[in-house]
PDB file of C-alpha atoms in Angstrom:
ATOM      1  CA  MET A  19     126.226  83.259 134.799  1.00  0.00           C
ATOM      2  CA  LEU A  20     124.514  86.079 132.914  1.00  0.00           C
ATOM      3  CA  ALA A  21     127.044  88.615 134.164  1.00  0.00           C
ATOM      4  CA  ASP A  22     129.979  86.521 132.987  1.00  0.00           C
ATOM      5  CA  ALA A  23     128.416  85.673 129.623  1.00  0.00           C
ATOM      6  CA  LEU A  24     127.246  89.176 128.706  1.00  0.00           C
ATOM      7  CA  ARG A  25     130.391  91.047 129.696  1.00  0.00           C
ATOM      8  CA  GLY A  26     131.445  91.637 126.101  1.00  0.00           C
ATOM      9  CA  ASP A  27     128.004  92.291 124.612  1.00  0.00           C
ATOM     10  CA  ASP A  28     127.585  96.045 124.217  1.00  0.00           C
ATOM     11  CA  ARG A  29     123.916  95.613 123.346  1.00  0.00           C
ATOM     12  CA  VAL A  30     123.251  94.871 127.033  1.00  0.00           C
ATOM     13  CA  ALA A  31     123.726  97.971 129.164  1.00  0.00           C
ATOM     14  CA  ALA A  32     123.032  96.394 132.563  1.00  0.00           C
ATOM     15  CA  LEU A  33     121.501  93.501 134.445  1.00  0.00           C
ATOM     16  CA  THR A  34     118.576  94.295 136.731  1.00  0.00           C
ATOM     17  CA  LEU A  35     118.593  92.726 140.191  1.00  0.00           C
ATOM     18  CA  THR A  36     114.967  92.494 141.280  1.00  0.00           C
ATOM     19  CA  ASP A  37     113.699  93.033 144.804  1.00  0.00           C
ATOM     20  CA  ARG A  38     110.700  91.436 146.517  1.00  0.00           C
ATOM     21  CA  THR A  39     108.873  90.458 143.378  1.00  0.00           C
ATOM     22  CA  VAL A  40     107.436  87.385 145.084  1.00  0.00           C
ATOM     23  CA  ALA A  41     109.355  87.066 148.385  1.00  0.00           C
ATOM     24  CA  ALA A  42     111.310  89.129 150.885  1.00  0.00           C
ATOM     25  CA  ASP A  43     114.490  87.055 151.063  1.00  0.00           C
ATOM     26  CA  ALA A  44     116.380  88.249 147.976  1.00  0.00           C
ATOM     27  CA  ASP A  45     119.049  90.907 148.484  1.00  0.00           C
ATOM     28  CA  PRO A  46     119.934  92.764 145.277  1.00  0.00           C
ATOM     29  CA  ILE A  47     122.246  95.141 147.156  1.00  0.00           C
ATOM     30  CA  ALA A  48     124.419  92.220 148.271  1.00  0.00           C
ATOM     31  CA  LEU A  49     124.551  90.855 144.721  1.00  0.00           C
ATOM     32  CA  ALA A  50     125.356  94.148 143.013  1.00  0.00           C
ATOM     33  CA  PRO A  51     129.148  94.400 143.594  1.00  0.00           C
ATOM     34  CA  ASP A  52     129.843  90.891 142.261  1.00  0.00           C
ATOM     35  CA  VAL A  53     127.536  91.377 139.267  1.00  0.00           C
ATOM     36  CA  ALA A  54     129.275  94.668 138.470  1.00  0.00           C
ATOM     37  CA  LEU A  55     132.696  93.007 138.691  1.00  0.00           C
ATOM     38  CA  ARG A  56     131.705  90.038 136.537  1.00  0.00           C
ATOM     39  CA  SER A  57     129.765  91.954 133.881  1.00  0.00           C
ATOM     40  CA  GLY A  58     131.898  95.082 133.721  1.00  0.00           C
ATOM     41  CA  LYS A  59     128.620  97.038 133.809  1.00  0.00           C
ATOM     42  CA  ALA A  60     126.861  98.813 136.654  1.00  0.00           C
ATOM     43  CA  PRO A  61     123.752  96.734 137.490  1.00  0.00           C
ATOM     44  CA  LEU A  62     120.360  98.321 138.038  1.00  0.00           C
ATOM     45  CA  ALA A  63     119.342  97.324 141.563  1.00  0.00           C
ATOM     46  CA  HIS A  64     115.646  97.331 142.395  1.00  0.00           C
ATOM     47  CA  LEU A  65     114.379  98.678 145.721  1.00  0.00           C
ATOM     48  CA  ALA A  66     110.689  98.084 146.505  1.00  0.00           C
ATOM     49  CA  GLY A  67     108.839  99.849 149.291  1.00  0.00           C
ATOM     50  CA  LYS A  68     106.562  96.904 150.076  1.00  0.00           C
ATOM     51  CA  GLY A  69     107.124  95.386 153.485  1.00  0.00           C
ATOM     52  CA  ARG A  70     109.467  98.206 154.540  1.00  0.00           C
ATOM     53  CA  ASP A  71     108.956 101.219 156.762  1.00  0.00           C
ATOM     54  CA  ARG A  72     110.846 104.493 156.372  1.00  0.00           C
ATOM     55  CA  ARG A  73     113.702 103.420 158.642  1.00  0.00           C
ATOM     56  CA  ALA A  74     114.227 100.179 156.696  1.00  0.00           C
ATOM     57  CA  ILE A  75     114.210 102.034 153.380  1.00  0.00           C
ATOM     58  CA  GLU A  76     116.773 104.559 154.605  1.00  0.00           C
ATOM     59  CA  ALA A  77     118.992 101.753 155.908  1.00  0.00           C
ATOM     60  CA  THR A  78     118.818  99.944 152.558  1.00  0.00           C
ATOM     61  CA  LEU A  79     119.644 103.146 150.693  1.00  0.00           C
ATOM     62  CA  ARG A  80     122.704 103.672 152.878  1.00  0.00           C
ATOM     63  CA  ARG A  81     123.770 100.058 152.246  1.00  0.00           C
ATOM     64  CA  ALA A  82     123.417 100.623 148.515  1.00  0.00           C
ATOM     65  CA  ASP A  83     125.536 103.766 148.700  1.00  0.00           C
ATOM     66  CA  THR A  84     128.233 101.997 150.718  1.00  0.00           C
ATOM     67  CA  ALA A  85     128.215  99.017 148.329  1.00  0.00           C
ATOM     68  CA  GLY A  86     128.860 101.319 145.378  1.00  0.00           C
ATOM     69  CA  VAL A  87     125.508 100.735 143.704  1.00  0.00           C
ATOM     70  CA  ALA A  88     125.353 103.213 140.822  1.00  0.00           C
ATOM     71  CA  SER A  89     121.657 103.046 139.915  1.00  0.00           C
ATOM     72  CA  LEU A  90     118.393 102.120 141.630  1.00  0.00           C
ATOM     73  CA  LEU A  91     114.912 101.388 140.339  1.00  0.00           C
ATOM     74  CA  LEU A  92     112.613 102.634 143.099  1.00  0.00           C
ATOM     75  CA  THR A  93     109.048 101.338 143.313  1.00  0.00           C
ATOM     76  CA  GLY A  94     106.210 101.082 145.792  1.00  0.00           C
ATOM     77  CA  GLY A  95     104.835  97.713 144.816  1.00  0.00           C
ATOM     78  CA  ASP A  96     102.017  95.487 145.930  1.00  0.00           C
ATOM     79  CA  THR A  97     101.523  94.674 149.611  1.00  0.00           C
ATOM     80  CA  LEU A  98     103.977  92.141 151.015  1.00  0.00           C
ATOM     81  CA  GLU A  99     103.365  90.592 154.436  1.00  0.00           C
ATOM     82  CA  ARG A 100     106.249  89.081 156.361  1.00  0.00           C
ATOM     83  CA  ALA A 101     107.325  88.603 159.953  1.00  0.00           C
ATOM     84  CA  GLY A 102     108.889  91.688 161.484  1.00  0.00           C
ATOM     85  CA  ALA A 103     107.890  94.053 158.689  1.00  0.00           C
ATOM     86  CA  SER A 104     105.102  96.561 158.597  1.00  0.00           C
ATOM     87  CA  PRO A 105     102.411  95.652 156.045  1.00  0.00           C
ATOM     88  CA  GLY A 106     101.636  97.681 152.973  1.00  0.00           C
ATOM     89  CA  ALA A 107     103.798  99.618 150.578  1.00  0.00           C
ATOM     90  CA  ARG A 108     105.322 103.061 150.655  1.00  0.00           C
ATOM     91  CA  ASP A 109     104.576 105.118 147.572  1.00  0.00           C
ATOM     92  CA  SER A 110     107.254 105.146 144.889  1.00  0.00           C
ATOM     93  CA  ILE A 111     107.439 108.930 145.033  1.00  0.00           C
ATOM     94  CA  ASP A 112     108.278 108.655 148.739  1.00  0.00           C
ATOM     95  CA  LEU A 113     111.154 106.344 147.832  1.00  0.00           C
ATOM     96  CA  LEU A 114     112.476 108.662 145.143  1.00  0.00           C
ATOM     97  CA  GLN A 115     112.428 111.610 147.540  1.00  0.00           C
ATOM     98  CA  LEU A 116     114.145 109.588 150.278  1.00  0.00           C
ATOM     99  CA  ALA A 117     116.827 108.411 147.859  1.00  0.00           C
ATOM    100  CA  SER A 118     117.453 111.968 146.697  1.00  0.00           C
ATOM    101  CA  THR A 119     118.257 112.877 150.294  1.00  0.00           C
ATOM    102  CA  VAL A 120     119.909 109.740 151.674  1.00  0.00           C
ATOM    103  CA  ALA A 121     121.883 108.645 148.583  1.00  0.00           C
ATOM    104  CA  PRO A 122     121.984 111.590 146.158  1.00  0.00           C
ATOM    105  CA  GLY A 123     124.945 110.145 144.262  1.00  0.00           C
ATOM    106  CA  ILE A 124     122.948 107.140 143.023  1.00  0.00           C
ATOM    107  CA  LEU A 125     121.135 107.436 139.679  1.00  0.00           C
ATOM    108  CA  ARG A 126     117.424 107.026 140.414  1.00  0.00           C
ATOM    109  CA  LEU A 127     114.827 105.525 138.082  1.00  0.00           C
ATOM    110  CA  GLY A 128     111.072 105.142 138.475  1.00  0.00           C
ATOM    111  CA  VAL A 129     108.270 103.175 136.830  1.00  0.00           C
ATOM    112  CA  LEU A 130     106.053 104.935 134.301  1.00  0.00           C
ATOM    113  CA  GLY A 131     102.354 104.187 134.676  1.00  0.00           C
ATOM    114  CA  ASP A 132      99.418 105.501 132.681  1.00  0.00           C
ATOM    115  CA  ALA A 133      99.152 108.925 134.357  1.00  0.00           C
ATOM    116  CA  TYR A 134     101.247 111.814 133.066  1.00  0.00           C
ATOM    117  CA  ASP A 135     100.924 113.792 136.301  1.00  0.00           C
ATOM    118  CA  ARG A 136     102.414 110.881 138.239  1.00  0.00           C
ATOM    119  CA  ALA A 137     105.300 110.786 135.781  1.00  0.00           C
ATOM    120  CA  VAL A 138     105.905 114.495 136.348  1.00  0.00           C
ATOM    121  CA  ALA A 139     105.802 113.943 140.111  1.00  0.00           C
ATOM    122  CA  LYS A 140     108.365 111.152 139.871  1.00  0.00           C
ATOM    123  CA  ARG A 141     110.654 113.292 137.740  1.00  0.00           C
ATOM    124  CA  ASP A 142     110.337 116.139 140.219  1.00  0.00           C
ATOM    125  CA  ALA A 143     111.031 113.720 143.084  1.00  0.00           C
ATOM    126  CA  GLY A 144     114.399 112.889 141.541  1.00  0.00           C
ATOM    127  CA  ALA A 145     113.843 110.273 138.834  1.00  0.00           C
ATOM    128  CA  ALA A 146     116.489 110.660 136.135  1.00  0.00           C
ATOM    129  CA  GLY A 147     114.634 108.214 133.899  1.00  0.00           C
ATOM    130  CA  LEU A 148     111.507 106.072 133.779  1.00  0.00           C
ATOM    131  CA  ILE A 149     110.691 102.515 132.732  1.00  0.00           C
ATOM    132  CA  ALA A 150     107.260 102.037 131.162  1.00  0.00           C
ATOM    133  CA  GLN A 151     105.272  99.010 132.283  1.00  0.00           C
ATOM    134  CA  VAL A 152     104.926  95.920 130.105  1.00  0.00           C
ATOM    135  CA  SER A 153     102.101  96.369 127.602  1.00  0.00           C
ATOM    136  CA  TRP A 154     100.893  94.872 124.336  1.00  0.00           C
ATOM    137  CA  ASP A 155      98.723  97.884 123.536  1.00  0.00           C
ATOM    138  CA  LEU A 156     100.322  99.899 120.749  1.00  0.00           C
ATOM    139  CA  ALA A 157      98.357 103.034 121.603  1.00  0.00           C
ATOM    140  CA  VAL A 158      99.621 102.874 125.192  1.00  0.00           C
ATOM    141  CA  ARG A 159     103.164 102.343 123.953  1.00  0.00           C
ATOM    142  CA  GLU A 160     102.982 105.270 121.541  1.00  0.00           C
ATOM    143  CA  THR A 161     101.580 107.580 124.202  1.00  0.00           C
ATOM    144  CA  ALA A 162     104.262 106.690 126.742  1.00  0.00           C
ATOM    145  CA  ALA A 163     107.030 107.214 124.188  1.00  0.00           C
ATOM    146  CA  SER A 164     105.629 110.632 123.281  1.00  0.00           C
ATOM    147  CA  TRP A 165     105.902 111.775 126.904  1.00  0.00           C
ATOM    148  CA  GLN A 166     109.711 111.808 126.770  1.00  0.00           C
ATOM    149  CA  THR A 167     109.858 115.266 125.204  1.00  0.00           C
ATOM    150  CA  GLY A 168     107.611 116.930 127.763  1.00  0.00           C
ATOM    151  CA  LEU A 169     109.159 115.160 130.731  1.00  0.00           C
ATOM    152  CA  GLY A 170     112.724 115.785 129.640  1.00  0.00           C
ATOM    153  CA  VAL A 171     113.904 112.380 130.898  1.00  0.00           C
ATOM    154  CA  PRO A 172     114.558 109.147 128.958  1.00  0.00           C
ATOM    155  CA  ILE A 173     111.909 106.432 128.993  1.00  0.00           C
ATOM    156  CA  SER A 174     112.700 102.766 128.451  1.00  0.00           C
ATOM    157  CA  GLY A 175     110.005 100.248 127.589  1.00  0.00           C
ATOM    158  CA  ALA A 176     109.573  97.001 129.508  1.00  0.00           C
ATOM    159  CA  VAL A 177     109.112  93.795 127.537  1.00  0.00           C
ATOM    160  CA  MET A 178     108.732  90.209 128.668  1.00  0.00           C
ATOM    161  CA  LEU A 179     109.402  86.731 127.308  1.00  0.00           C
ATOM    162  CA  LEU A 180     105.815  85.511 127.477  1.00  0.00           C
ATOM    163  CA  THR A 181     105.442  81.742 127.715  1.00  0.00           C
ATOM    164  CA  ARG A 182     102.967  79.410 129.384  1.00  0.00           C
ATOM    165  CA  GLY A 183     105.279  79.221 132.382  1.00  0.00           C
ATOM    166  CA  ARG A 184     105.505  83.005 132.613  1.00  0.00           C
ATOM    167  CA  LEU A 185     101.719  83.318 132.420  1.00  0.00           C
ATOM    168  CA  GLU A 186     101.389  80.830 135.271  1.00  0.00           C
ATOM    169  CA  PHE A 187     103.951  82.838 137.255  1.00  0.00           C
ATOM    170  CA  LEU A 188     102.028  86.089 136.720  1.00  0.00           C
ATOM    171  CA  ASP A 189      98.769  84.449 137.782  1.00  0.00           C
ATOM    172  CA  ARG A 190     100.220  82.597 140.753  1.00  0.00           C
ATOM    173  CA  HIS A 191     101.926  85.628 142.255  1.00  0.00           C
ATOM    174  CA  ARG A 192      99.298  88.176 141.192  1.00  0.00           C
ATOM    175  CA  ILE A 193     101.873  90.469 139.601  1.00  0.00           C
ATOM    176  CA  GLY A 194     100.101  93.789 139.169  1.00  0.00           C
ATOM    177  CA  GLY A 195     100.168  96.159 136.222  1.00  0.00           C
ATOM    178  CA  ILE A 196     100.662  93.542 133.493  1.00  0.00           C
ATOM    179  CA  VAL A 197      97.557  92.890 131.379  1.00  0.00           C
ATOM    180  CA  VAL A 198      97.918  90.148 128.750  1.00  0.00           C
ATOM    181  CA  PRO A 199      95.315  90.367 125.946  1.00  0.00           C
ATOM    182  CA  PRO A 200      93.166  87.191 125.755  1.00  0.00           C
ATOM    183  CA  ALA A 201      94.277  86.388 122.198  1.00  0.00           C
ATOM    184  CA  LEU A 202      97.943  86.634 123.168  1.00  0.00           C
ATOM    185  CA  ARG A 203      97.341  84.577 126.304  1.00  0.00           C
ATOM    186  CA  HIS A 204      95.716  81.869 124.185  1.00  0.00           C
ATOM    187  CA  ARG A 205      98.652  81.853 121.783  1.00  0.00           C
ATOM    188  CA  ALA A 206     101.357  81.935 124.463  1.00  0.00           C
ATOM    189  CA  THR A 207      99.951  78.848 126.214  1.00  0.00           C
ATOM    190  CA  ARG A 208     100.223  76.797 123.021  1.00  0.00           C
ATOM    191  CA  GLU A 209     103.238  77.939 121.061  1.00  0.00           C
ATOM    192  CA  PRO A 210     106.859  76.789 121.561  1.00  0.00           C
ATOM    193  CA  ILE A 211     109.624  78.851 123.124  1.00  0.00           C
ATOM    194  CA  ASP A 212     110.975  79.842 119.688  1.00  0.00           C
ATOM    195  CA  ALA A 213     107.709  81.639 118.905  1.00  0.00           C
ATOM    196  CA  ALA A 214     107.837  83.449 122.249  1.00  0.00           C
ATOM    197  CA  MET A 215     111.399  84.577 121.556  1.00  0.00           C
ATOM    198  CA  HIS A 216     110.446  85.852 118.104  1.00  0.00           C
ATOM    199  CA  ARG A 217     107.585  87.848 119.621  1.00  0.00           C
ATOM    200  CA  LEU A 218     110.028  89.335 122.116  1.00  0.00           C
ATOM    201  CA  ALA A 219     112.393  90.321 119.294  1.00  0.00           C
ATOM    202  CA  LEU A 220     109.493  92.094 117.574  1.00  0.00           C
ATOM    203  CA  ASP A 221     108.675  93.869 120.833  1.00  0.00           C
ATOM    204  CA  LEU A 222     112.239  95.195 120.903  1.00  0.00           C
ATOM    205  CA  VAL A 223     111.843  96.450 117.325  1.00  0.00           C
ATOM    206  CA  MET A 224     108.572  98.132 118.334  1.00  0.00           C
ATOM    207  CA  LEU A 225     110.282 100.006 121.170  1.00  0.00           C
ATOM    208  CA  ARG A 226     113.060 101.184 118.877  1.00  0.00           C
ATOM    209  CA  ARG A 227     110.669 102.305 116.142  1.00  0.00           C
ATOM    210  CA  LEU A 228     108.562 104.239 118.652  1.00  0.00           C
ATOM    211  CA  GLY A 229     111.626 106.103 119.935  1.00  0.00           C
ATOM    212  CA  TYR A 230     112.144 104.621 123.385  1.00  0.00           C
ATOM    213  CA  ALA A 231     115.535 105.186 124.984  1.00  0.00           C
ATOM    214  CA  GLY A 232     116.018 101.479 125.618  1.00  0.00           C
ATOM    215  CA  ALA A 233     114.383  98.226 126.673  1.00  0.00           C
ATOM    216  CA  HIS A 234     114.010  96.566 130.062  1.00  0.00           C
ATOM    217  CA  VAL A 235     113.713  92.827 129.371  1.00  0.00           C
ATOM    218  CA  SER A 236     112.372  90.290 131.865  1.00  0.00           C
ATOM    219  CA  GLY A 237     111.958  86.519 131.792  1.00  0.00           C
ATOM    220  CA  LEU A 238     115.048  85.988 129.630  1.00  0.00           C
ATOM    221  CA  LEU A 239     117.675  84.339 131.827  1.00  0.00           C
ATOM    222  CA  SER A 240     119.752  82.194 129.431  1.00  0.00           C
ATOM    223  CA  PRO A 241     122.792  83.892 127.851  1.00  0.00           C
ATOM    224  CA  ALA A 242     122.205  81.987 124.620  1.00  0.00           C
ATOM    225  CA  ARG A 243     118.600  83.158 124.466  1.00  0.00           C
ATOM    226  CA  VAL A 244     119.562  86.749 125.212  1.00  0.00           C
ATOM    227  CA  ALA A 245     121.968  86.706 122.273  1.00  0.00           C
ATOM    228  CA  ALA A 246     119.448  84.955 120.015  1.00  0.00           C
ATOM    229  CA  VAL A 247     116.686  87.477 120.736  1.00  0.00           C
ATOM    230  CA  LEU A 248     119.005  90.442 120.211  1.00  0.00           C
ATOM    231  CA  ASP A 249     120.287  88.956 116.943  1.00  0.00           C
ATOM    232  CA  ASP A 250     116.718  88.380 115.749  1.00  0.00           C
ATOM    233  CA  ALA A 251     115.713  91.925 116.731  1.00  0.00           C
ATOM    234  CA  GLU A 252     118.623  93.399 114.771  1.00  0.00           C
ATOM    235  CA  SER A 253     117.709  91.348 111.702  1.00  0.00           C
ATOM    236  CA  LEU A 254     114.033  92.302 111.937  1.00  0.00           C
ATOM    237  CA  ASP A 255     114.822  95.981 112.434  1.00  0.00           C
ATOM    238  CA  ALA A 256     116.941  95.964 109.278  1.00  0.00           C
ATOM    239  CA  SER A 257     114.388  94.087 107.171  1.00  0.00           C
ATOM    240  CA  LEU A 258     110.961  95.357 108.278  1.00  0.00           C
ATOM    241  CA  GLY A 259     109.426  98.231 106.369  1.00  0.00           C
ATOM    242  CA  ASP A 260     106.558 100.581 107.078  1.00  0.00           C
ATOM    243  CA  ASP A 261     104.274  97.606 107.702  1.00  0.00           C
ATOM    244  CA  TRP A 262     106.021  96.695 110.948  1.00  0.00           C
ATOM    245  CA  ARG A 263     102.895  97.410 113.012  1.00  0.00           C
ATOM    246  CA  GLU A 264     100.890  94.863 111.034  1.00  0.00           C
ATOM    247  CA  VAL A 265     103.702  92.311 111.308  1.00  0.00           C
ATOM    248  CA  TRP A 266     103.853  92.883 115.061  1.00  0.00           C
ATOM    249  CA  ARG A 267     100.086  92.538 115.512  1.00  0.00           C
ATOM    250  CA  GLU A 268      99.944  89.343 113.494  1.00  0.00           C
ATOM    251  CA  THR A 269     102.835  87.753 115.380  1.00  0.00           C
ATOM    252  CA  VAL A 270     101.438  88.770 118.755  1.00  0.00           C
ATOM    253  CA  GLY A 271      98.061  87.389 117.713  1.00  0.00           C
ATOM    254  CA  ILE A 272      95.995  90.501 118.250  1.00  0.00           C
ATOM    255  CA  ALA A 273      95.570  91.563 114.611  1.00  0.00           C
TER     256      ALA A 273
END
């Protein structure tokens, strides 16, 4: 549905097909060709190391290459236990190195954490770009954006439609790496969806103002809401002045 609806929207570069976020039964590689056909855009397929050994990772990379997948987001991920799979997670740098060898024609992306040396290692392992983790800490966001020059690769920022349901999802599945400030958590559990969408639009403005190469948006699955958030972000970007940081802090609730 998203692929069909967003085909003509040039503001959306790709749809991300996530892998093993909460379960092992999704298959982003199988979905990728149809999503590419419907959207007219090469999807970003996610490949997580959790629950896979080296042989399984290599087999998945070969499948992706055969299926014509153009870009992969390669991550280690939290431990995932399932029948027939080795426990634990391979390191994301291992995955990037494997992909460079097994499927060198696929564009490879990695996740940017809070350590510059890890970012350098991922770049050197074959990452053509990085996606910074979701954060509502402006200092963290500014630091990550500033690393683009030294790394020499584009960095996109990750943002999330934060609602009460999304908070419950994060807690229930123990999604790592996402820290929601208490004040924002309090606000997100009580405000309507329109307020959450406006906060997301401001997050997109923040990424643009800080110089990120793009935005990786999660939790926004309705075509109408995607368009509404992008429209709001464009309007805010055109109207906000030098006080945008204060406006962002007030709206997020962490002023």
